[in-house]
Amino acid sequence: SAKNAGKARWRLFSPEMEAARQETASIERGLDQALAKDQFVLHYQPITDLETGRVTSREALLRWYSPERGWTSPDLFIPVAEQTGQIREIGAWVLERACREAAAWPDGARVAVNVSPRQLGGGVLPDLVLSALLRSGLPVDRLELEITETTLLGGDAATLTDLRVLREMGVRIALDDFGVGFSSLAHVRTFPFDRIKIDGSFVRDAVQRPECRAVVGVIAALGRRLGVATVAEGVETAEQLALVREEGCSEVQGYLIGRPAPLSQDGRPDAAADLARPRRGAA
Ligand code: C2E
Ligand code: MG
Ligand code: MG
Ligand code: MG
């Protein structure tokens, strides 16, 4: 341990770093037990089509509660799970559960599942997807996988092969958090995505900052040129909603439309997420 490592080491590890290391270790230990102890649950957040006002899909967002730690944010535990490789087992659980739950939705909306880089390569994910679809009875065109730009940064052939196989199976592939990575535009030619999700940071600042608004508009235009949907993430206010609509985004996701929420006891998603549309003619 660091204690035994000699005096020189103490200069390298500040108290903050030591605390962070212990936190990571605590999360890793907790995650080891989480599946066996049934501590995960999926919440779902609606993604709504601006044209029709209807929910087209719901994103599965993983939630973890342990008696030892309480609720831990995915922004904390997902990076640990990715680092340790635990994400493979956890991700397989998410996929299986999301397909099973979505298969029972009365409105037939798609389900979007986040996939980490370490789940790709070697053909494992296509196999898991196939068995999750078969077991759940979910039609393949109701499954969407979200990957971030970092997944493509490694850019290895095995990752791209898995993505191609999945897409040929009929699974939709979305590029998540678009715009924040290095060379975002380059990824558009690396792989034929079915949809692009504009990172919430642009949407959040677009009302105040013309340059952020411009990014939203340019990505929406890119989507139209490519013939793919563009989803504005992180829409929290009516002003932001109006703005992304004007800029030509095709779908929206955010607290304004619906927060991530658990399914009801009988497995139904939150129904209140269709956008209220100005009705012409109707009472
Ligand atoms: P993400 O995939 O970009 O998911 C969107 C995040 O934005 C979610 O955070 C969601 O709750 C949050 N969000 C949605 N609408 C709004 C809004 O209007 N305002 C704000 N401020 N935030 C909003 P969450 O659930 O904490 O998840 C964080 C990240 O953790 C996700 O980002 C995703 O990268 C990762 N994650 C979550 N579940 C999974 C999973 O099952 N597998 C993997 N690999 N990653 C996951
Ligand atoms: Mg996502
Ligand atoms: Mg996102
Ligand atoms: Mg994100």
PDB file of N, CA and C in Angstrom, residues 190-250:
ATOM      1  N   THR A 190     -17.063   7.500 -40.304  1.00  0.00           N
ATOM      2  CA  THR A 190     -16.553   6.219 -39.809  1.00  0.00           C
ATOM      3  C   THR A 190     -17.644   5.161 -39.829  1.00  0.00           C
ATOM      4  N   PHE A 191     -18.879   5.615 -39.558  1.00  0.00           N
ATOM      5  CA  PHE A 191     -19.962   4.652 -39.411  1.00  0.00           C
ATOM      6  C   PHE A 191     -21.289   5.302 -39.774  1.00  0.00           C
ATOM      7  N   PRO A 192     -22.174   4.574 -40.454  1.00  0.00           N
ATOM      8  CA  PRO A 192     -23.472   5.135 -40.839  1.00  0.00           C
ATOM      9  C   PRO A 192     -24.484   5.086 -39.683  1.00  0.00           C
ATOM     10  N   PHE A 193     -24.486   6.128 -38.872  1.00  0.00           N
ATOM     11  CA  PHE A 193     -25.403   6.154 -37.730  1.00  0.00           C
ATOM     12  C   PHE A 193     -26.835   6.386 -38.166  1.00  0.00           C
ATOM     13  N   ASP A 194     -27.758   5.901 -37.361  1.00  0.00           N
ATOM     14  CA  ASP A 194     -29.175   6.093 -37.646  1.00  0.00           C
ATOM     15  C   ASP A 194     -29.711   7.365 -37.033  1.00  0.00           C
ATOM     16  N   ARG A 195     -29.036   7.829 -35.972  1.00  0.00           N
ATOM     17  CA  ARG A 195     -29.447   9.097 -35.389  1.00  0.00           C
ATOM     18  C   ARG A 195     -28.298   9.730 -34.627  1.00  0.00           C
ATOM     19  N   ILE A 196     -28.421  11.028 -34.462  1.00  0.00           N
ATOM     20  CA  ILE A 196     -27.382  11.797 -33.786  1.00  0.00           C
ATOM     21  C   ILE A 196     -28.016  12.511 -32.602  1.00  0.00           C
ATOM     22  N   LYS A 197     -27.427  12.336 -31.420  1.00  0.00           N
ATOM     23  CA  LYS A 197     -27.926  13.022 -30.231  1.00  0.00           C
ATOM     24  C   LYS A 197     -27.008  14.191 -29.898  1.00  0.00           C
ATOM     25  N   ILE A 198     -27.564  15.386 -29.967  1.00  0.00           N
ATOM     26  CA  ILE A 198     -26.769  16.598 -29.736  1.00  0.00           C
ATOM     27  C   ILE A 198     -26.550  16.766 -28.238  1.00  0.00           C
ATOM     28  N   ASP A 199     -25.317  16.884 -27.833  1.00  0.00           N
ATOM     29  CA  ASP A 199     -25.005  16.945 -26.409  1.00  0.00           C
ATOM     30  C   ASP A 199     -25.751  18.088 -25.709  1.00  0.00           C
ATOM     31  N   GLY A 200     -26.254  17.759 -24.523  1.00  0.00           N
ATOM     32  CA  GLY A 200     -27.046  18.703 -23.748  1.00  0.00           C
ATOM     33  C   GLY A 200     -26.343  20.015 -23.428  1.00  0.00           C
ATOM     34  N   SER A 201     -25.023  20.015 -23.414  1.00  0.00           N
ATOM     35  CA  SER A 201     -24.313  21.249 -23.072  1.00  0.00           C
ATOM     36  C   SER A 201     -24.567  22.343 -24.116  1.00  0.00           C
ATOM     37  N   PHE A 202     -24.708  21.946 -25.380  1.00  0.00           N
ATOM     38  CA  PHE A 202     -24.999  22.944 -26.421  1.00  0.00           C
ATOM     39  C   PHE A 202     -26.415  23.481 -26.266  1.00  0.00           C
ATOM     40  N   VAL A 203     -27.332  22.556 -25.997  1.00  0.00           N
ATOM     41  CA  VAL A 203     -28.737  22.939 -25.864  1.00  0.00           C
ATOM     42  C   VAL A 203     -28.907  23.880 -24.671  1.00  0.00           C
ATOM     43  N   ARG A 204     -28.238  23.538 -23.593  1.00  0.00           N
ATOM     44  CA  ARG A 204     -28.343  24.313 -22.352  1.00  0.00           C
ATOM     45  C   ARG A 204     -27.927  25.769 -22.573  1.00  0.00           C
ATOM     46  N   ASP A 205     -26.854  25.977 -23.355  1.00  0.00           N
ATOM     47  CA  ASP A 205     -26.309  27.331 -23.516  1.00  0.00           C
ATOM     48  C   ASP A 205     -26.832  28.060 -24.744  1.00  0.00           C
ATOM     49  N   ALA A 206     -27.625  27.360 -25.559  1.00  0.00           N
ATOM     50  CA  ALA A 206     -27.980  27.909 -26.872  1.00  0.00           C
ATOM     51  C   ALA A 206     -28.788  29.205 -26.792  1.00  0.00           C
ATOM     52  N   VAL A 207     -29.620  29.328 -25.756  1.00  0.00           N
ATOM     53  CA  VAL A 207     -30.453  30.518 -25.650  1.00  0.00           C
ATOM     54  C   VAL A 207     -29.584  31.762 -25.411  1.00  0.00           C
ATOM     55  N   GLN A 208     -28.540  31.605 -24.591  1.00  0.00           N
ATOM     56  CA  GLN A 208     -27.674  32.743 -24.260  1.00  0.00           C
ATOM     57  C   GLN A 208     -26.530  32.946 -25.255  1.00  0.00           C
ATOM     58  N   ARG A 209     -26.083  31.847 -25.828  1.00  0.00           N
ATOM     59  CA  ARG A 209     -24.852  31.957 -26.616  1.00  0.00           C
ATOM     60  C   ARG A 209     -25.075  31.566 -28.079  1.00  0.00           C
ATOM     61  N   PRO A 210     -24.950  32.569 -28.958  1.00  0.00           N
ATOM     62  CA  PRO A 210     -25.193  32.338 -30.393  1.00  0.00           C
ATOM     63  C   PRO A 210     -24.323  31.222 -30.965  1.00  0.00           C
ATOM     64  N   GLU A 211     -23.104  31.078 -30.458  1.00  0.00           N
ATOM     65  CA  GLU A 211     -22.231  30.044 -31.037  1.00  0.00           C
ATOM     66  C   GLU A 211     -22.728  28.639 -30.695  1.00  0.00           C
ATOM     67  N   CYS A 212     -23.351  28.496 -29.517  1.00  0.00           N
ATOM     68  CA  CYS A 212     -23.908  27.195 -29.167  1.00  0.00           C
ATOM     69  C   CYS A 212     -25.157  26.916 -29.989  1.00  0.00           C
ATOM     70  N   ARG A 213     -25.958  27.958 -30.166  1.00  0.00           N
ATOM     71  CA  ARG A 213     -27.129  27.822 -31.022  1.00  0.00           C
ATOM     72  C   ARG A 213     -26.720  27.421 -32.438  1.00  0.00           C
ATOM     73  N   ALA A 214     -25.641  28.039 -32.910  1.00  0.00           N
ATOM     74  CA  ALA A 214     -25.159  27.714 -34.266  1.00  0.00           C
ATOM     75  C   ALA A 214     -24.774  26.247 -34.366  1.00  0.00           C
ATOM     76  N   VAL A 215     -24.128  25.716 -33.319  1.00  0.00           N
ATOM     77  CA  VAL A 215     -23.738  24.302 -33.336  1.00  0.00           C
ATOM     78  C   VAL A 215     -24.981  23.416 -33.418  1.00  0.00           C
ATOM     79  N   VAL A 216     -26.000  23.764 -32.641  1.00  0.00           N
ATOM     80  CA  VAL A 216     -27.249  22.989 -32.676  1.00  0.00           C
ATOM     81  C   VAL A 216     -27.835  22.994 -34.089  1.00  0.00           C
ATOM     82  N   GLY A 217     -27.876  24.186 -34.696  1.00  0.00           N
ATOM     83  CA  GLY A 217     -28.452  24.320 -36.038  1.00  0.00           C
ATOM     84  C   GLY A 217     -27.659  23.575 -37.098  1.00  0.00           C
ATOM     85  N   VAL A 218     -26.340  23.620 -36.961  1.00  0.00           N
ATOM     86  CA  VAL A 218     -25.485  22.958 -37.954  1.00  0.00           C
ATOM     87  C   VAL A 218     -25.619  21.435 -37.838  1.00  0.00           C
ATOM     88  N   ILE A 219     -25.708  20.935 -36.615  1.00  0.00           N
ATOM     89  CA  ILE A 219     -25.864  19.481 -36.454  1.00  0.00           C
ATOM     90  C   ILE A 219     -27.237  19.035 -36.982  1.00  0.00           C
ATOM     91  N   ALA A 220     -28.262  19.855 -36.729  1.00  0.00           N
ATOM     92  CA  ALA A 220     -29.592  19.520 -37.247  1.00  0.00           C
ATOM     93  C   ALA A 220     -29.567  19.479 -38.778  1.00  0.00           C
ATOM     94  N   ALA A 221     -28.863  20.449 -39.379  1.00  0.00           N
ATOM     95  CA  ALA A 221     -28.757  20.489 -40.842  1.00  0.00           C
ATOM     96  C   ALA A 221     -27.991  19.273 -41.359  1.00  0.00           C
ATOM     97  N   LEU A 222     -26.933  18.921 -40.630  1.00  0.00           N
ATOM     98  CA  LEU A 222     -26.164  17.728 -40.982  1.00  0.00           C
ATOM     99  C   LEU A 222     -27.070  16.491 -40.980  1.00  0.00           C
ATOM    100  N   GLY A 223     -27.883  16.386 -39.942  1.00  0.00           N
ATOM    101  CA  GLY A 223     -28.811  15.248 -39.850  1.00  0.00           C
ATOM    102  C   GLY A 223     -29.758  15.206 -41.039  1.00  0.00           C
ATOM    103  N   ARG A 224     -30.281  16.380 -41.417  1.00  0.00           N
ATOM    104  CA  ARG A 224     -31.202  16.411 -42.565  1.00  0.00           C
ATOM    105  C   ARG A 224     -30.504  15.971 -43.844  1.00  0.00           C
ATOM    106  N   ARG A 225     -29.267  16.462 -44.022  1.00  0.00           N
ATOM    107  CA  ARG A 225     -28.516  16.080 -45.222  1.00  0.00           C
ATOM    108  C   ARG A 225     -28.253  14.586 -45.261  1.00  0.00           C
ATOM    109  N   LEU A 226     -27.994  14.017 -44.082  1.00  0.00           N
ATOM    110  CA  LEU A 226     -27.691  12.584 -44.018  1.00  0.00           C
ATOM    111  C   LEU A 226     -28.964  11.744 -43.959  1.00  0.00           C
ATOM    112  N   GLY A 227     -30.088  12.411 -43.758  1.00  0.00           N
ATOM    113  CA  GLY A 227     -31.339  11.672 -43.633  1.00  0.00           C
ATOM    114  C   GLY A 227     -31.465  10.927 -42.321  1.00  0.00           C
ATOM    115  N   VAL A 228     -30.858  11.468 -41.261  1.00  0.00           N
ATOM    116  CA  VAL A 228     -30.983  10.822 -39.954  1.00  0.00           C
ATOM    117  C   VAL A 228     -31.598  11.784 -38.942  1.00  0.00           C
ATOM    118  N   ALA A 229     -32.263  11.213 -37.955  1.00  0.00           N
ATOM    119  CA  ALA A 229     -32.892  12.023 -36.916  1.00  0.00           C
ATOM    120  C   ALA A 229     -31.829  12.710 -36.067  1.00  0.00           C
ATOM    121  N   THR A 230     -32.150  13.922 -35.602  1.00  0.00           N
ATOM    122  CA  THR A 230     -31.277  14.591 -34.634  1.00  0.00           C
ATOM    123  C   THR A 230     -32.073  14.844 -33.363  1.00  0.00           C
ATOM    124  N   VAL A 231     -31.538  14.363 -32.265  1.00  0.00           N
ATOM    125  CA  VAL A 231     -32.192  14.485 -30.970  1.00  0.00           C
ATOM    126  C   VAL A 231     -31.485  15.563 -30.154  1.00  0.00           C
ATOM    127  N   ALA A 232     -32.231  16.569 -29.708  1.00  0.00           N
ATOM    128  CA  ALA A 232     -31.658  17.571 -28.809  1.00  0.00           C
ATOM    129  C   ALA A 232     -31.786  17.052 -27.378  1.00  0.00           C
ATOM    130  N   GLU A 233     -30.643  16.834 -26.719  1.00  0.00           N
ATOM    131  CA  GLU A 233     -30.646  16.332 -25.342  1.00  0.00           C
ATOM    132  C   GLU A 233     -30.709  17.503 -24.361  1.00  0.00           C
ATOM    133  N   GLY A 234     -31.201  17.229 -23.166  1.00  0.00           N
ATOM    134  CA  GLY A 234     -31.103  18.206 -22.076  1.00  0.00           C
ATOM    135  C   GLY A 234     -32.014  19.410 -22.210  1.00  0.00           C
ATOM    136  N   VAL A 235     -33.166  19.250 -22.858  1.00  0.00           N
ATOM    137  CA  VAL A 235     -34.114  20.359 -22.989  1.00  0.00           C
ATOM    138  C   VAL A 235     -34.856  20.546 -21.664  1.00  0.00           C
ATOM    139  N   GLU A 236     -34.622  21.685 -21.027  1.00  0.00           N
ATOM    140  CA  GLU A 236     -35.188  21.918 -19.688  1.00  0.00           C
ATOM    141  C   GLU A 236     -36.232  23.031 -19.657  1.00  0.00           C
ATOM    142  N   THR A 237     -36.212  23.911 -20.647  1.00  0.00           N
ATOM    143  CA  THR A 237     -37.128  25.054 -20.618  1.00  0.00           C
ATOM    144  C   THR A 237     -37.903  25.163 -21.930  1.00  0.00           C
ATOM    145  N   ALA A 238     -39.023  25.884 -21.851  1.00  0.00           N
ATOM    146  CA  ALA A 238     -39.839  26.102 -23.046  1.00  0.00           C
ATOM    147  C   ALA A 238     -39.059  26.889 -24.105  1.00  0.00           C
ATOM    148  N   GLU A 239     -38.211  27.798 -23.636  1.00  0.00           N
ATOM    149  CA  GLU A 239     -37.378  28.576 -24.559  1.00  0.00           C
ATOM    150  C   GLU A 239     -36.436  27.671 -25.354  1.00  0.00           C
ATOM    151  N   GLN A 240     -35.805  26.744 -24.632  1.00  0.00           N
ATOM    152  CA  GLN A 240     -34.894  25.804 -25.304  1.00  0.00           C
ATOM    153  C   GLN A 240     -35.656  24.924 -26.284  1.00  0.00           C
ATOM    154  N   LEU A 241     -36.852  24.529 -25.890  1.00  0.00           N
ATOM    155  CA  LEU A 241     -37.668  23.698 -26.781  1.00  0.00           C
ATOM    156  C   LEU A 241     -37.978  24.443 -28.078  1.00  0.00           C
ATOM    157  N   ALA A 242     -38.397  25.701 -27.937  1.00  0.00           N
ATOM    158  CA  ALA A 242     -38.715  26.505 -29.119  1.00  0.00           C
ATOM    159  C   ALA A 242     -37.475  26.672 -29.998  1.00  0.00           C
ATOM    160  N   LEU A 243     -36.347  26.880 -29.346  1.00  0.00           N
ATOM    161  CA  LEU A 243     -35.102  27.097 -30.088  1.00  0.00           C
ATOM    162  C   LEU A 243     -34.695  25.863 -30.894  1.00  0.00           C
ATOM    163  N   VAL A 244     -34.696  24.701 -30.257  1.00  0.00           N
ATOM    164  CA  VAL A 244     -34.240  23.501 -30.992  1.00  0.00           C
ATOM    165  C   VAL A 244     -35.223  23.142 -32.105  1.00  0.00           C
ATOM    166  N   ARG A 245     -36.493  23.474 -31.890  1.00  0.00           N
ATOM    167  CA  ARG A 245     -37.482  23.280 -32.950  1.00  0.00           C
ATOM    168  C   ARG A 245     -37.164  24.186 -34.132  1.00  0.00           C
ATOM    169  N   GLU A 246     -36.901  25.460 -33.835  1.00  0.00           N
ATOM    170  CA  GLU A 246     -36.562  26.417 -34.899  1.00  0.00           C
ATOM    171  C   GLU A 246     -35.298  26.011 -35.637  1.00  0.00           C
ATOM    172  N   GLU A 247     -34.337  25.476 -34.891  1.00  0.00           N
ATOM    173  CA  GLU A 247     -33.071  25.086 -35.522  1.00  0.00           C
ATOM    174  C   GLU A 247     -33.194  23.792 -36.314  1.00  0.00           C
ATOM    175  N   GLY A 248     -34.330  23.145 -36.220  1.00  0.00           N
ATOM    176  CA  GLY A 248     -34.582  22.004 -37.098  1.00  0.00           C
ATOM    177  C   GLY A 248     -34.261  20.636 -36.524  1.00  0.00           C
ATOM    178  N   CYS A 249     -34.088  20.548 -35.197  1.00  0.00           N
ATOM    179  CA  CYS A 249     -33.908  19.220 -34.596  1.00  0.00           C
ATOM    180  C   CYS A 249     -35.199  18.437 -34.784  1.00  0.00           C
ATOM    181  N   SER A 250     -35.088  17.122 -34.933  1.00  0.00           N
ATOM    182  CA  SER A 250     -36.309  16.356 -35.187  1.00  0.00           C
ATOM    183  C   SER A 250     -36.921  15.784 -33.916  1.00  0.00           C
TER     184      SER A 250
END
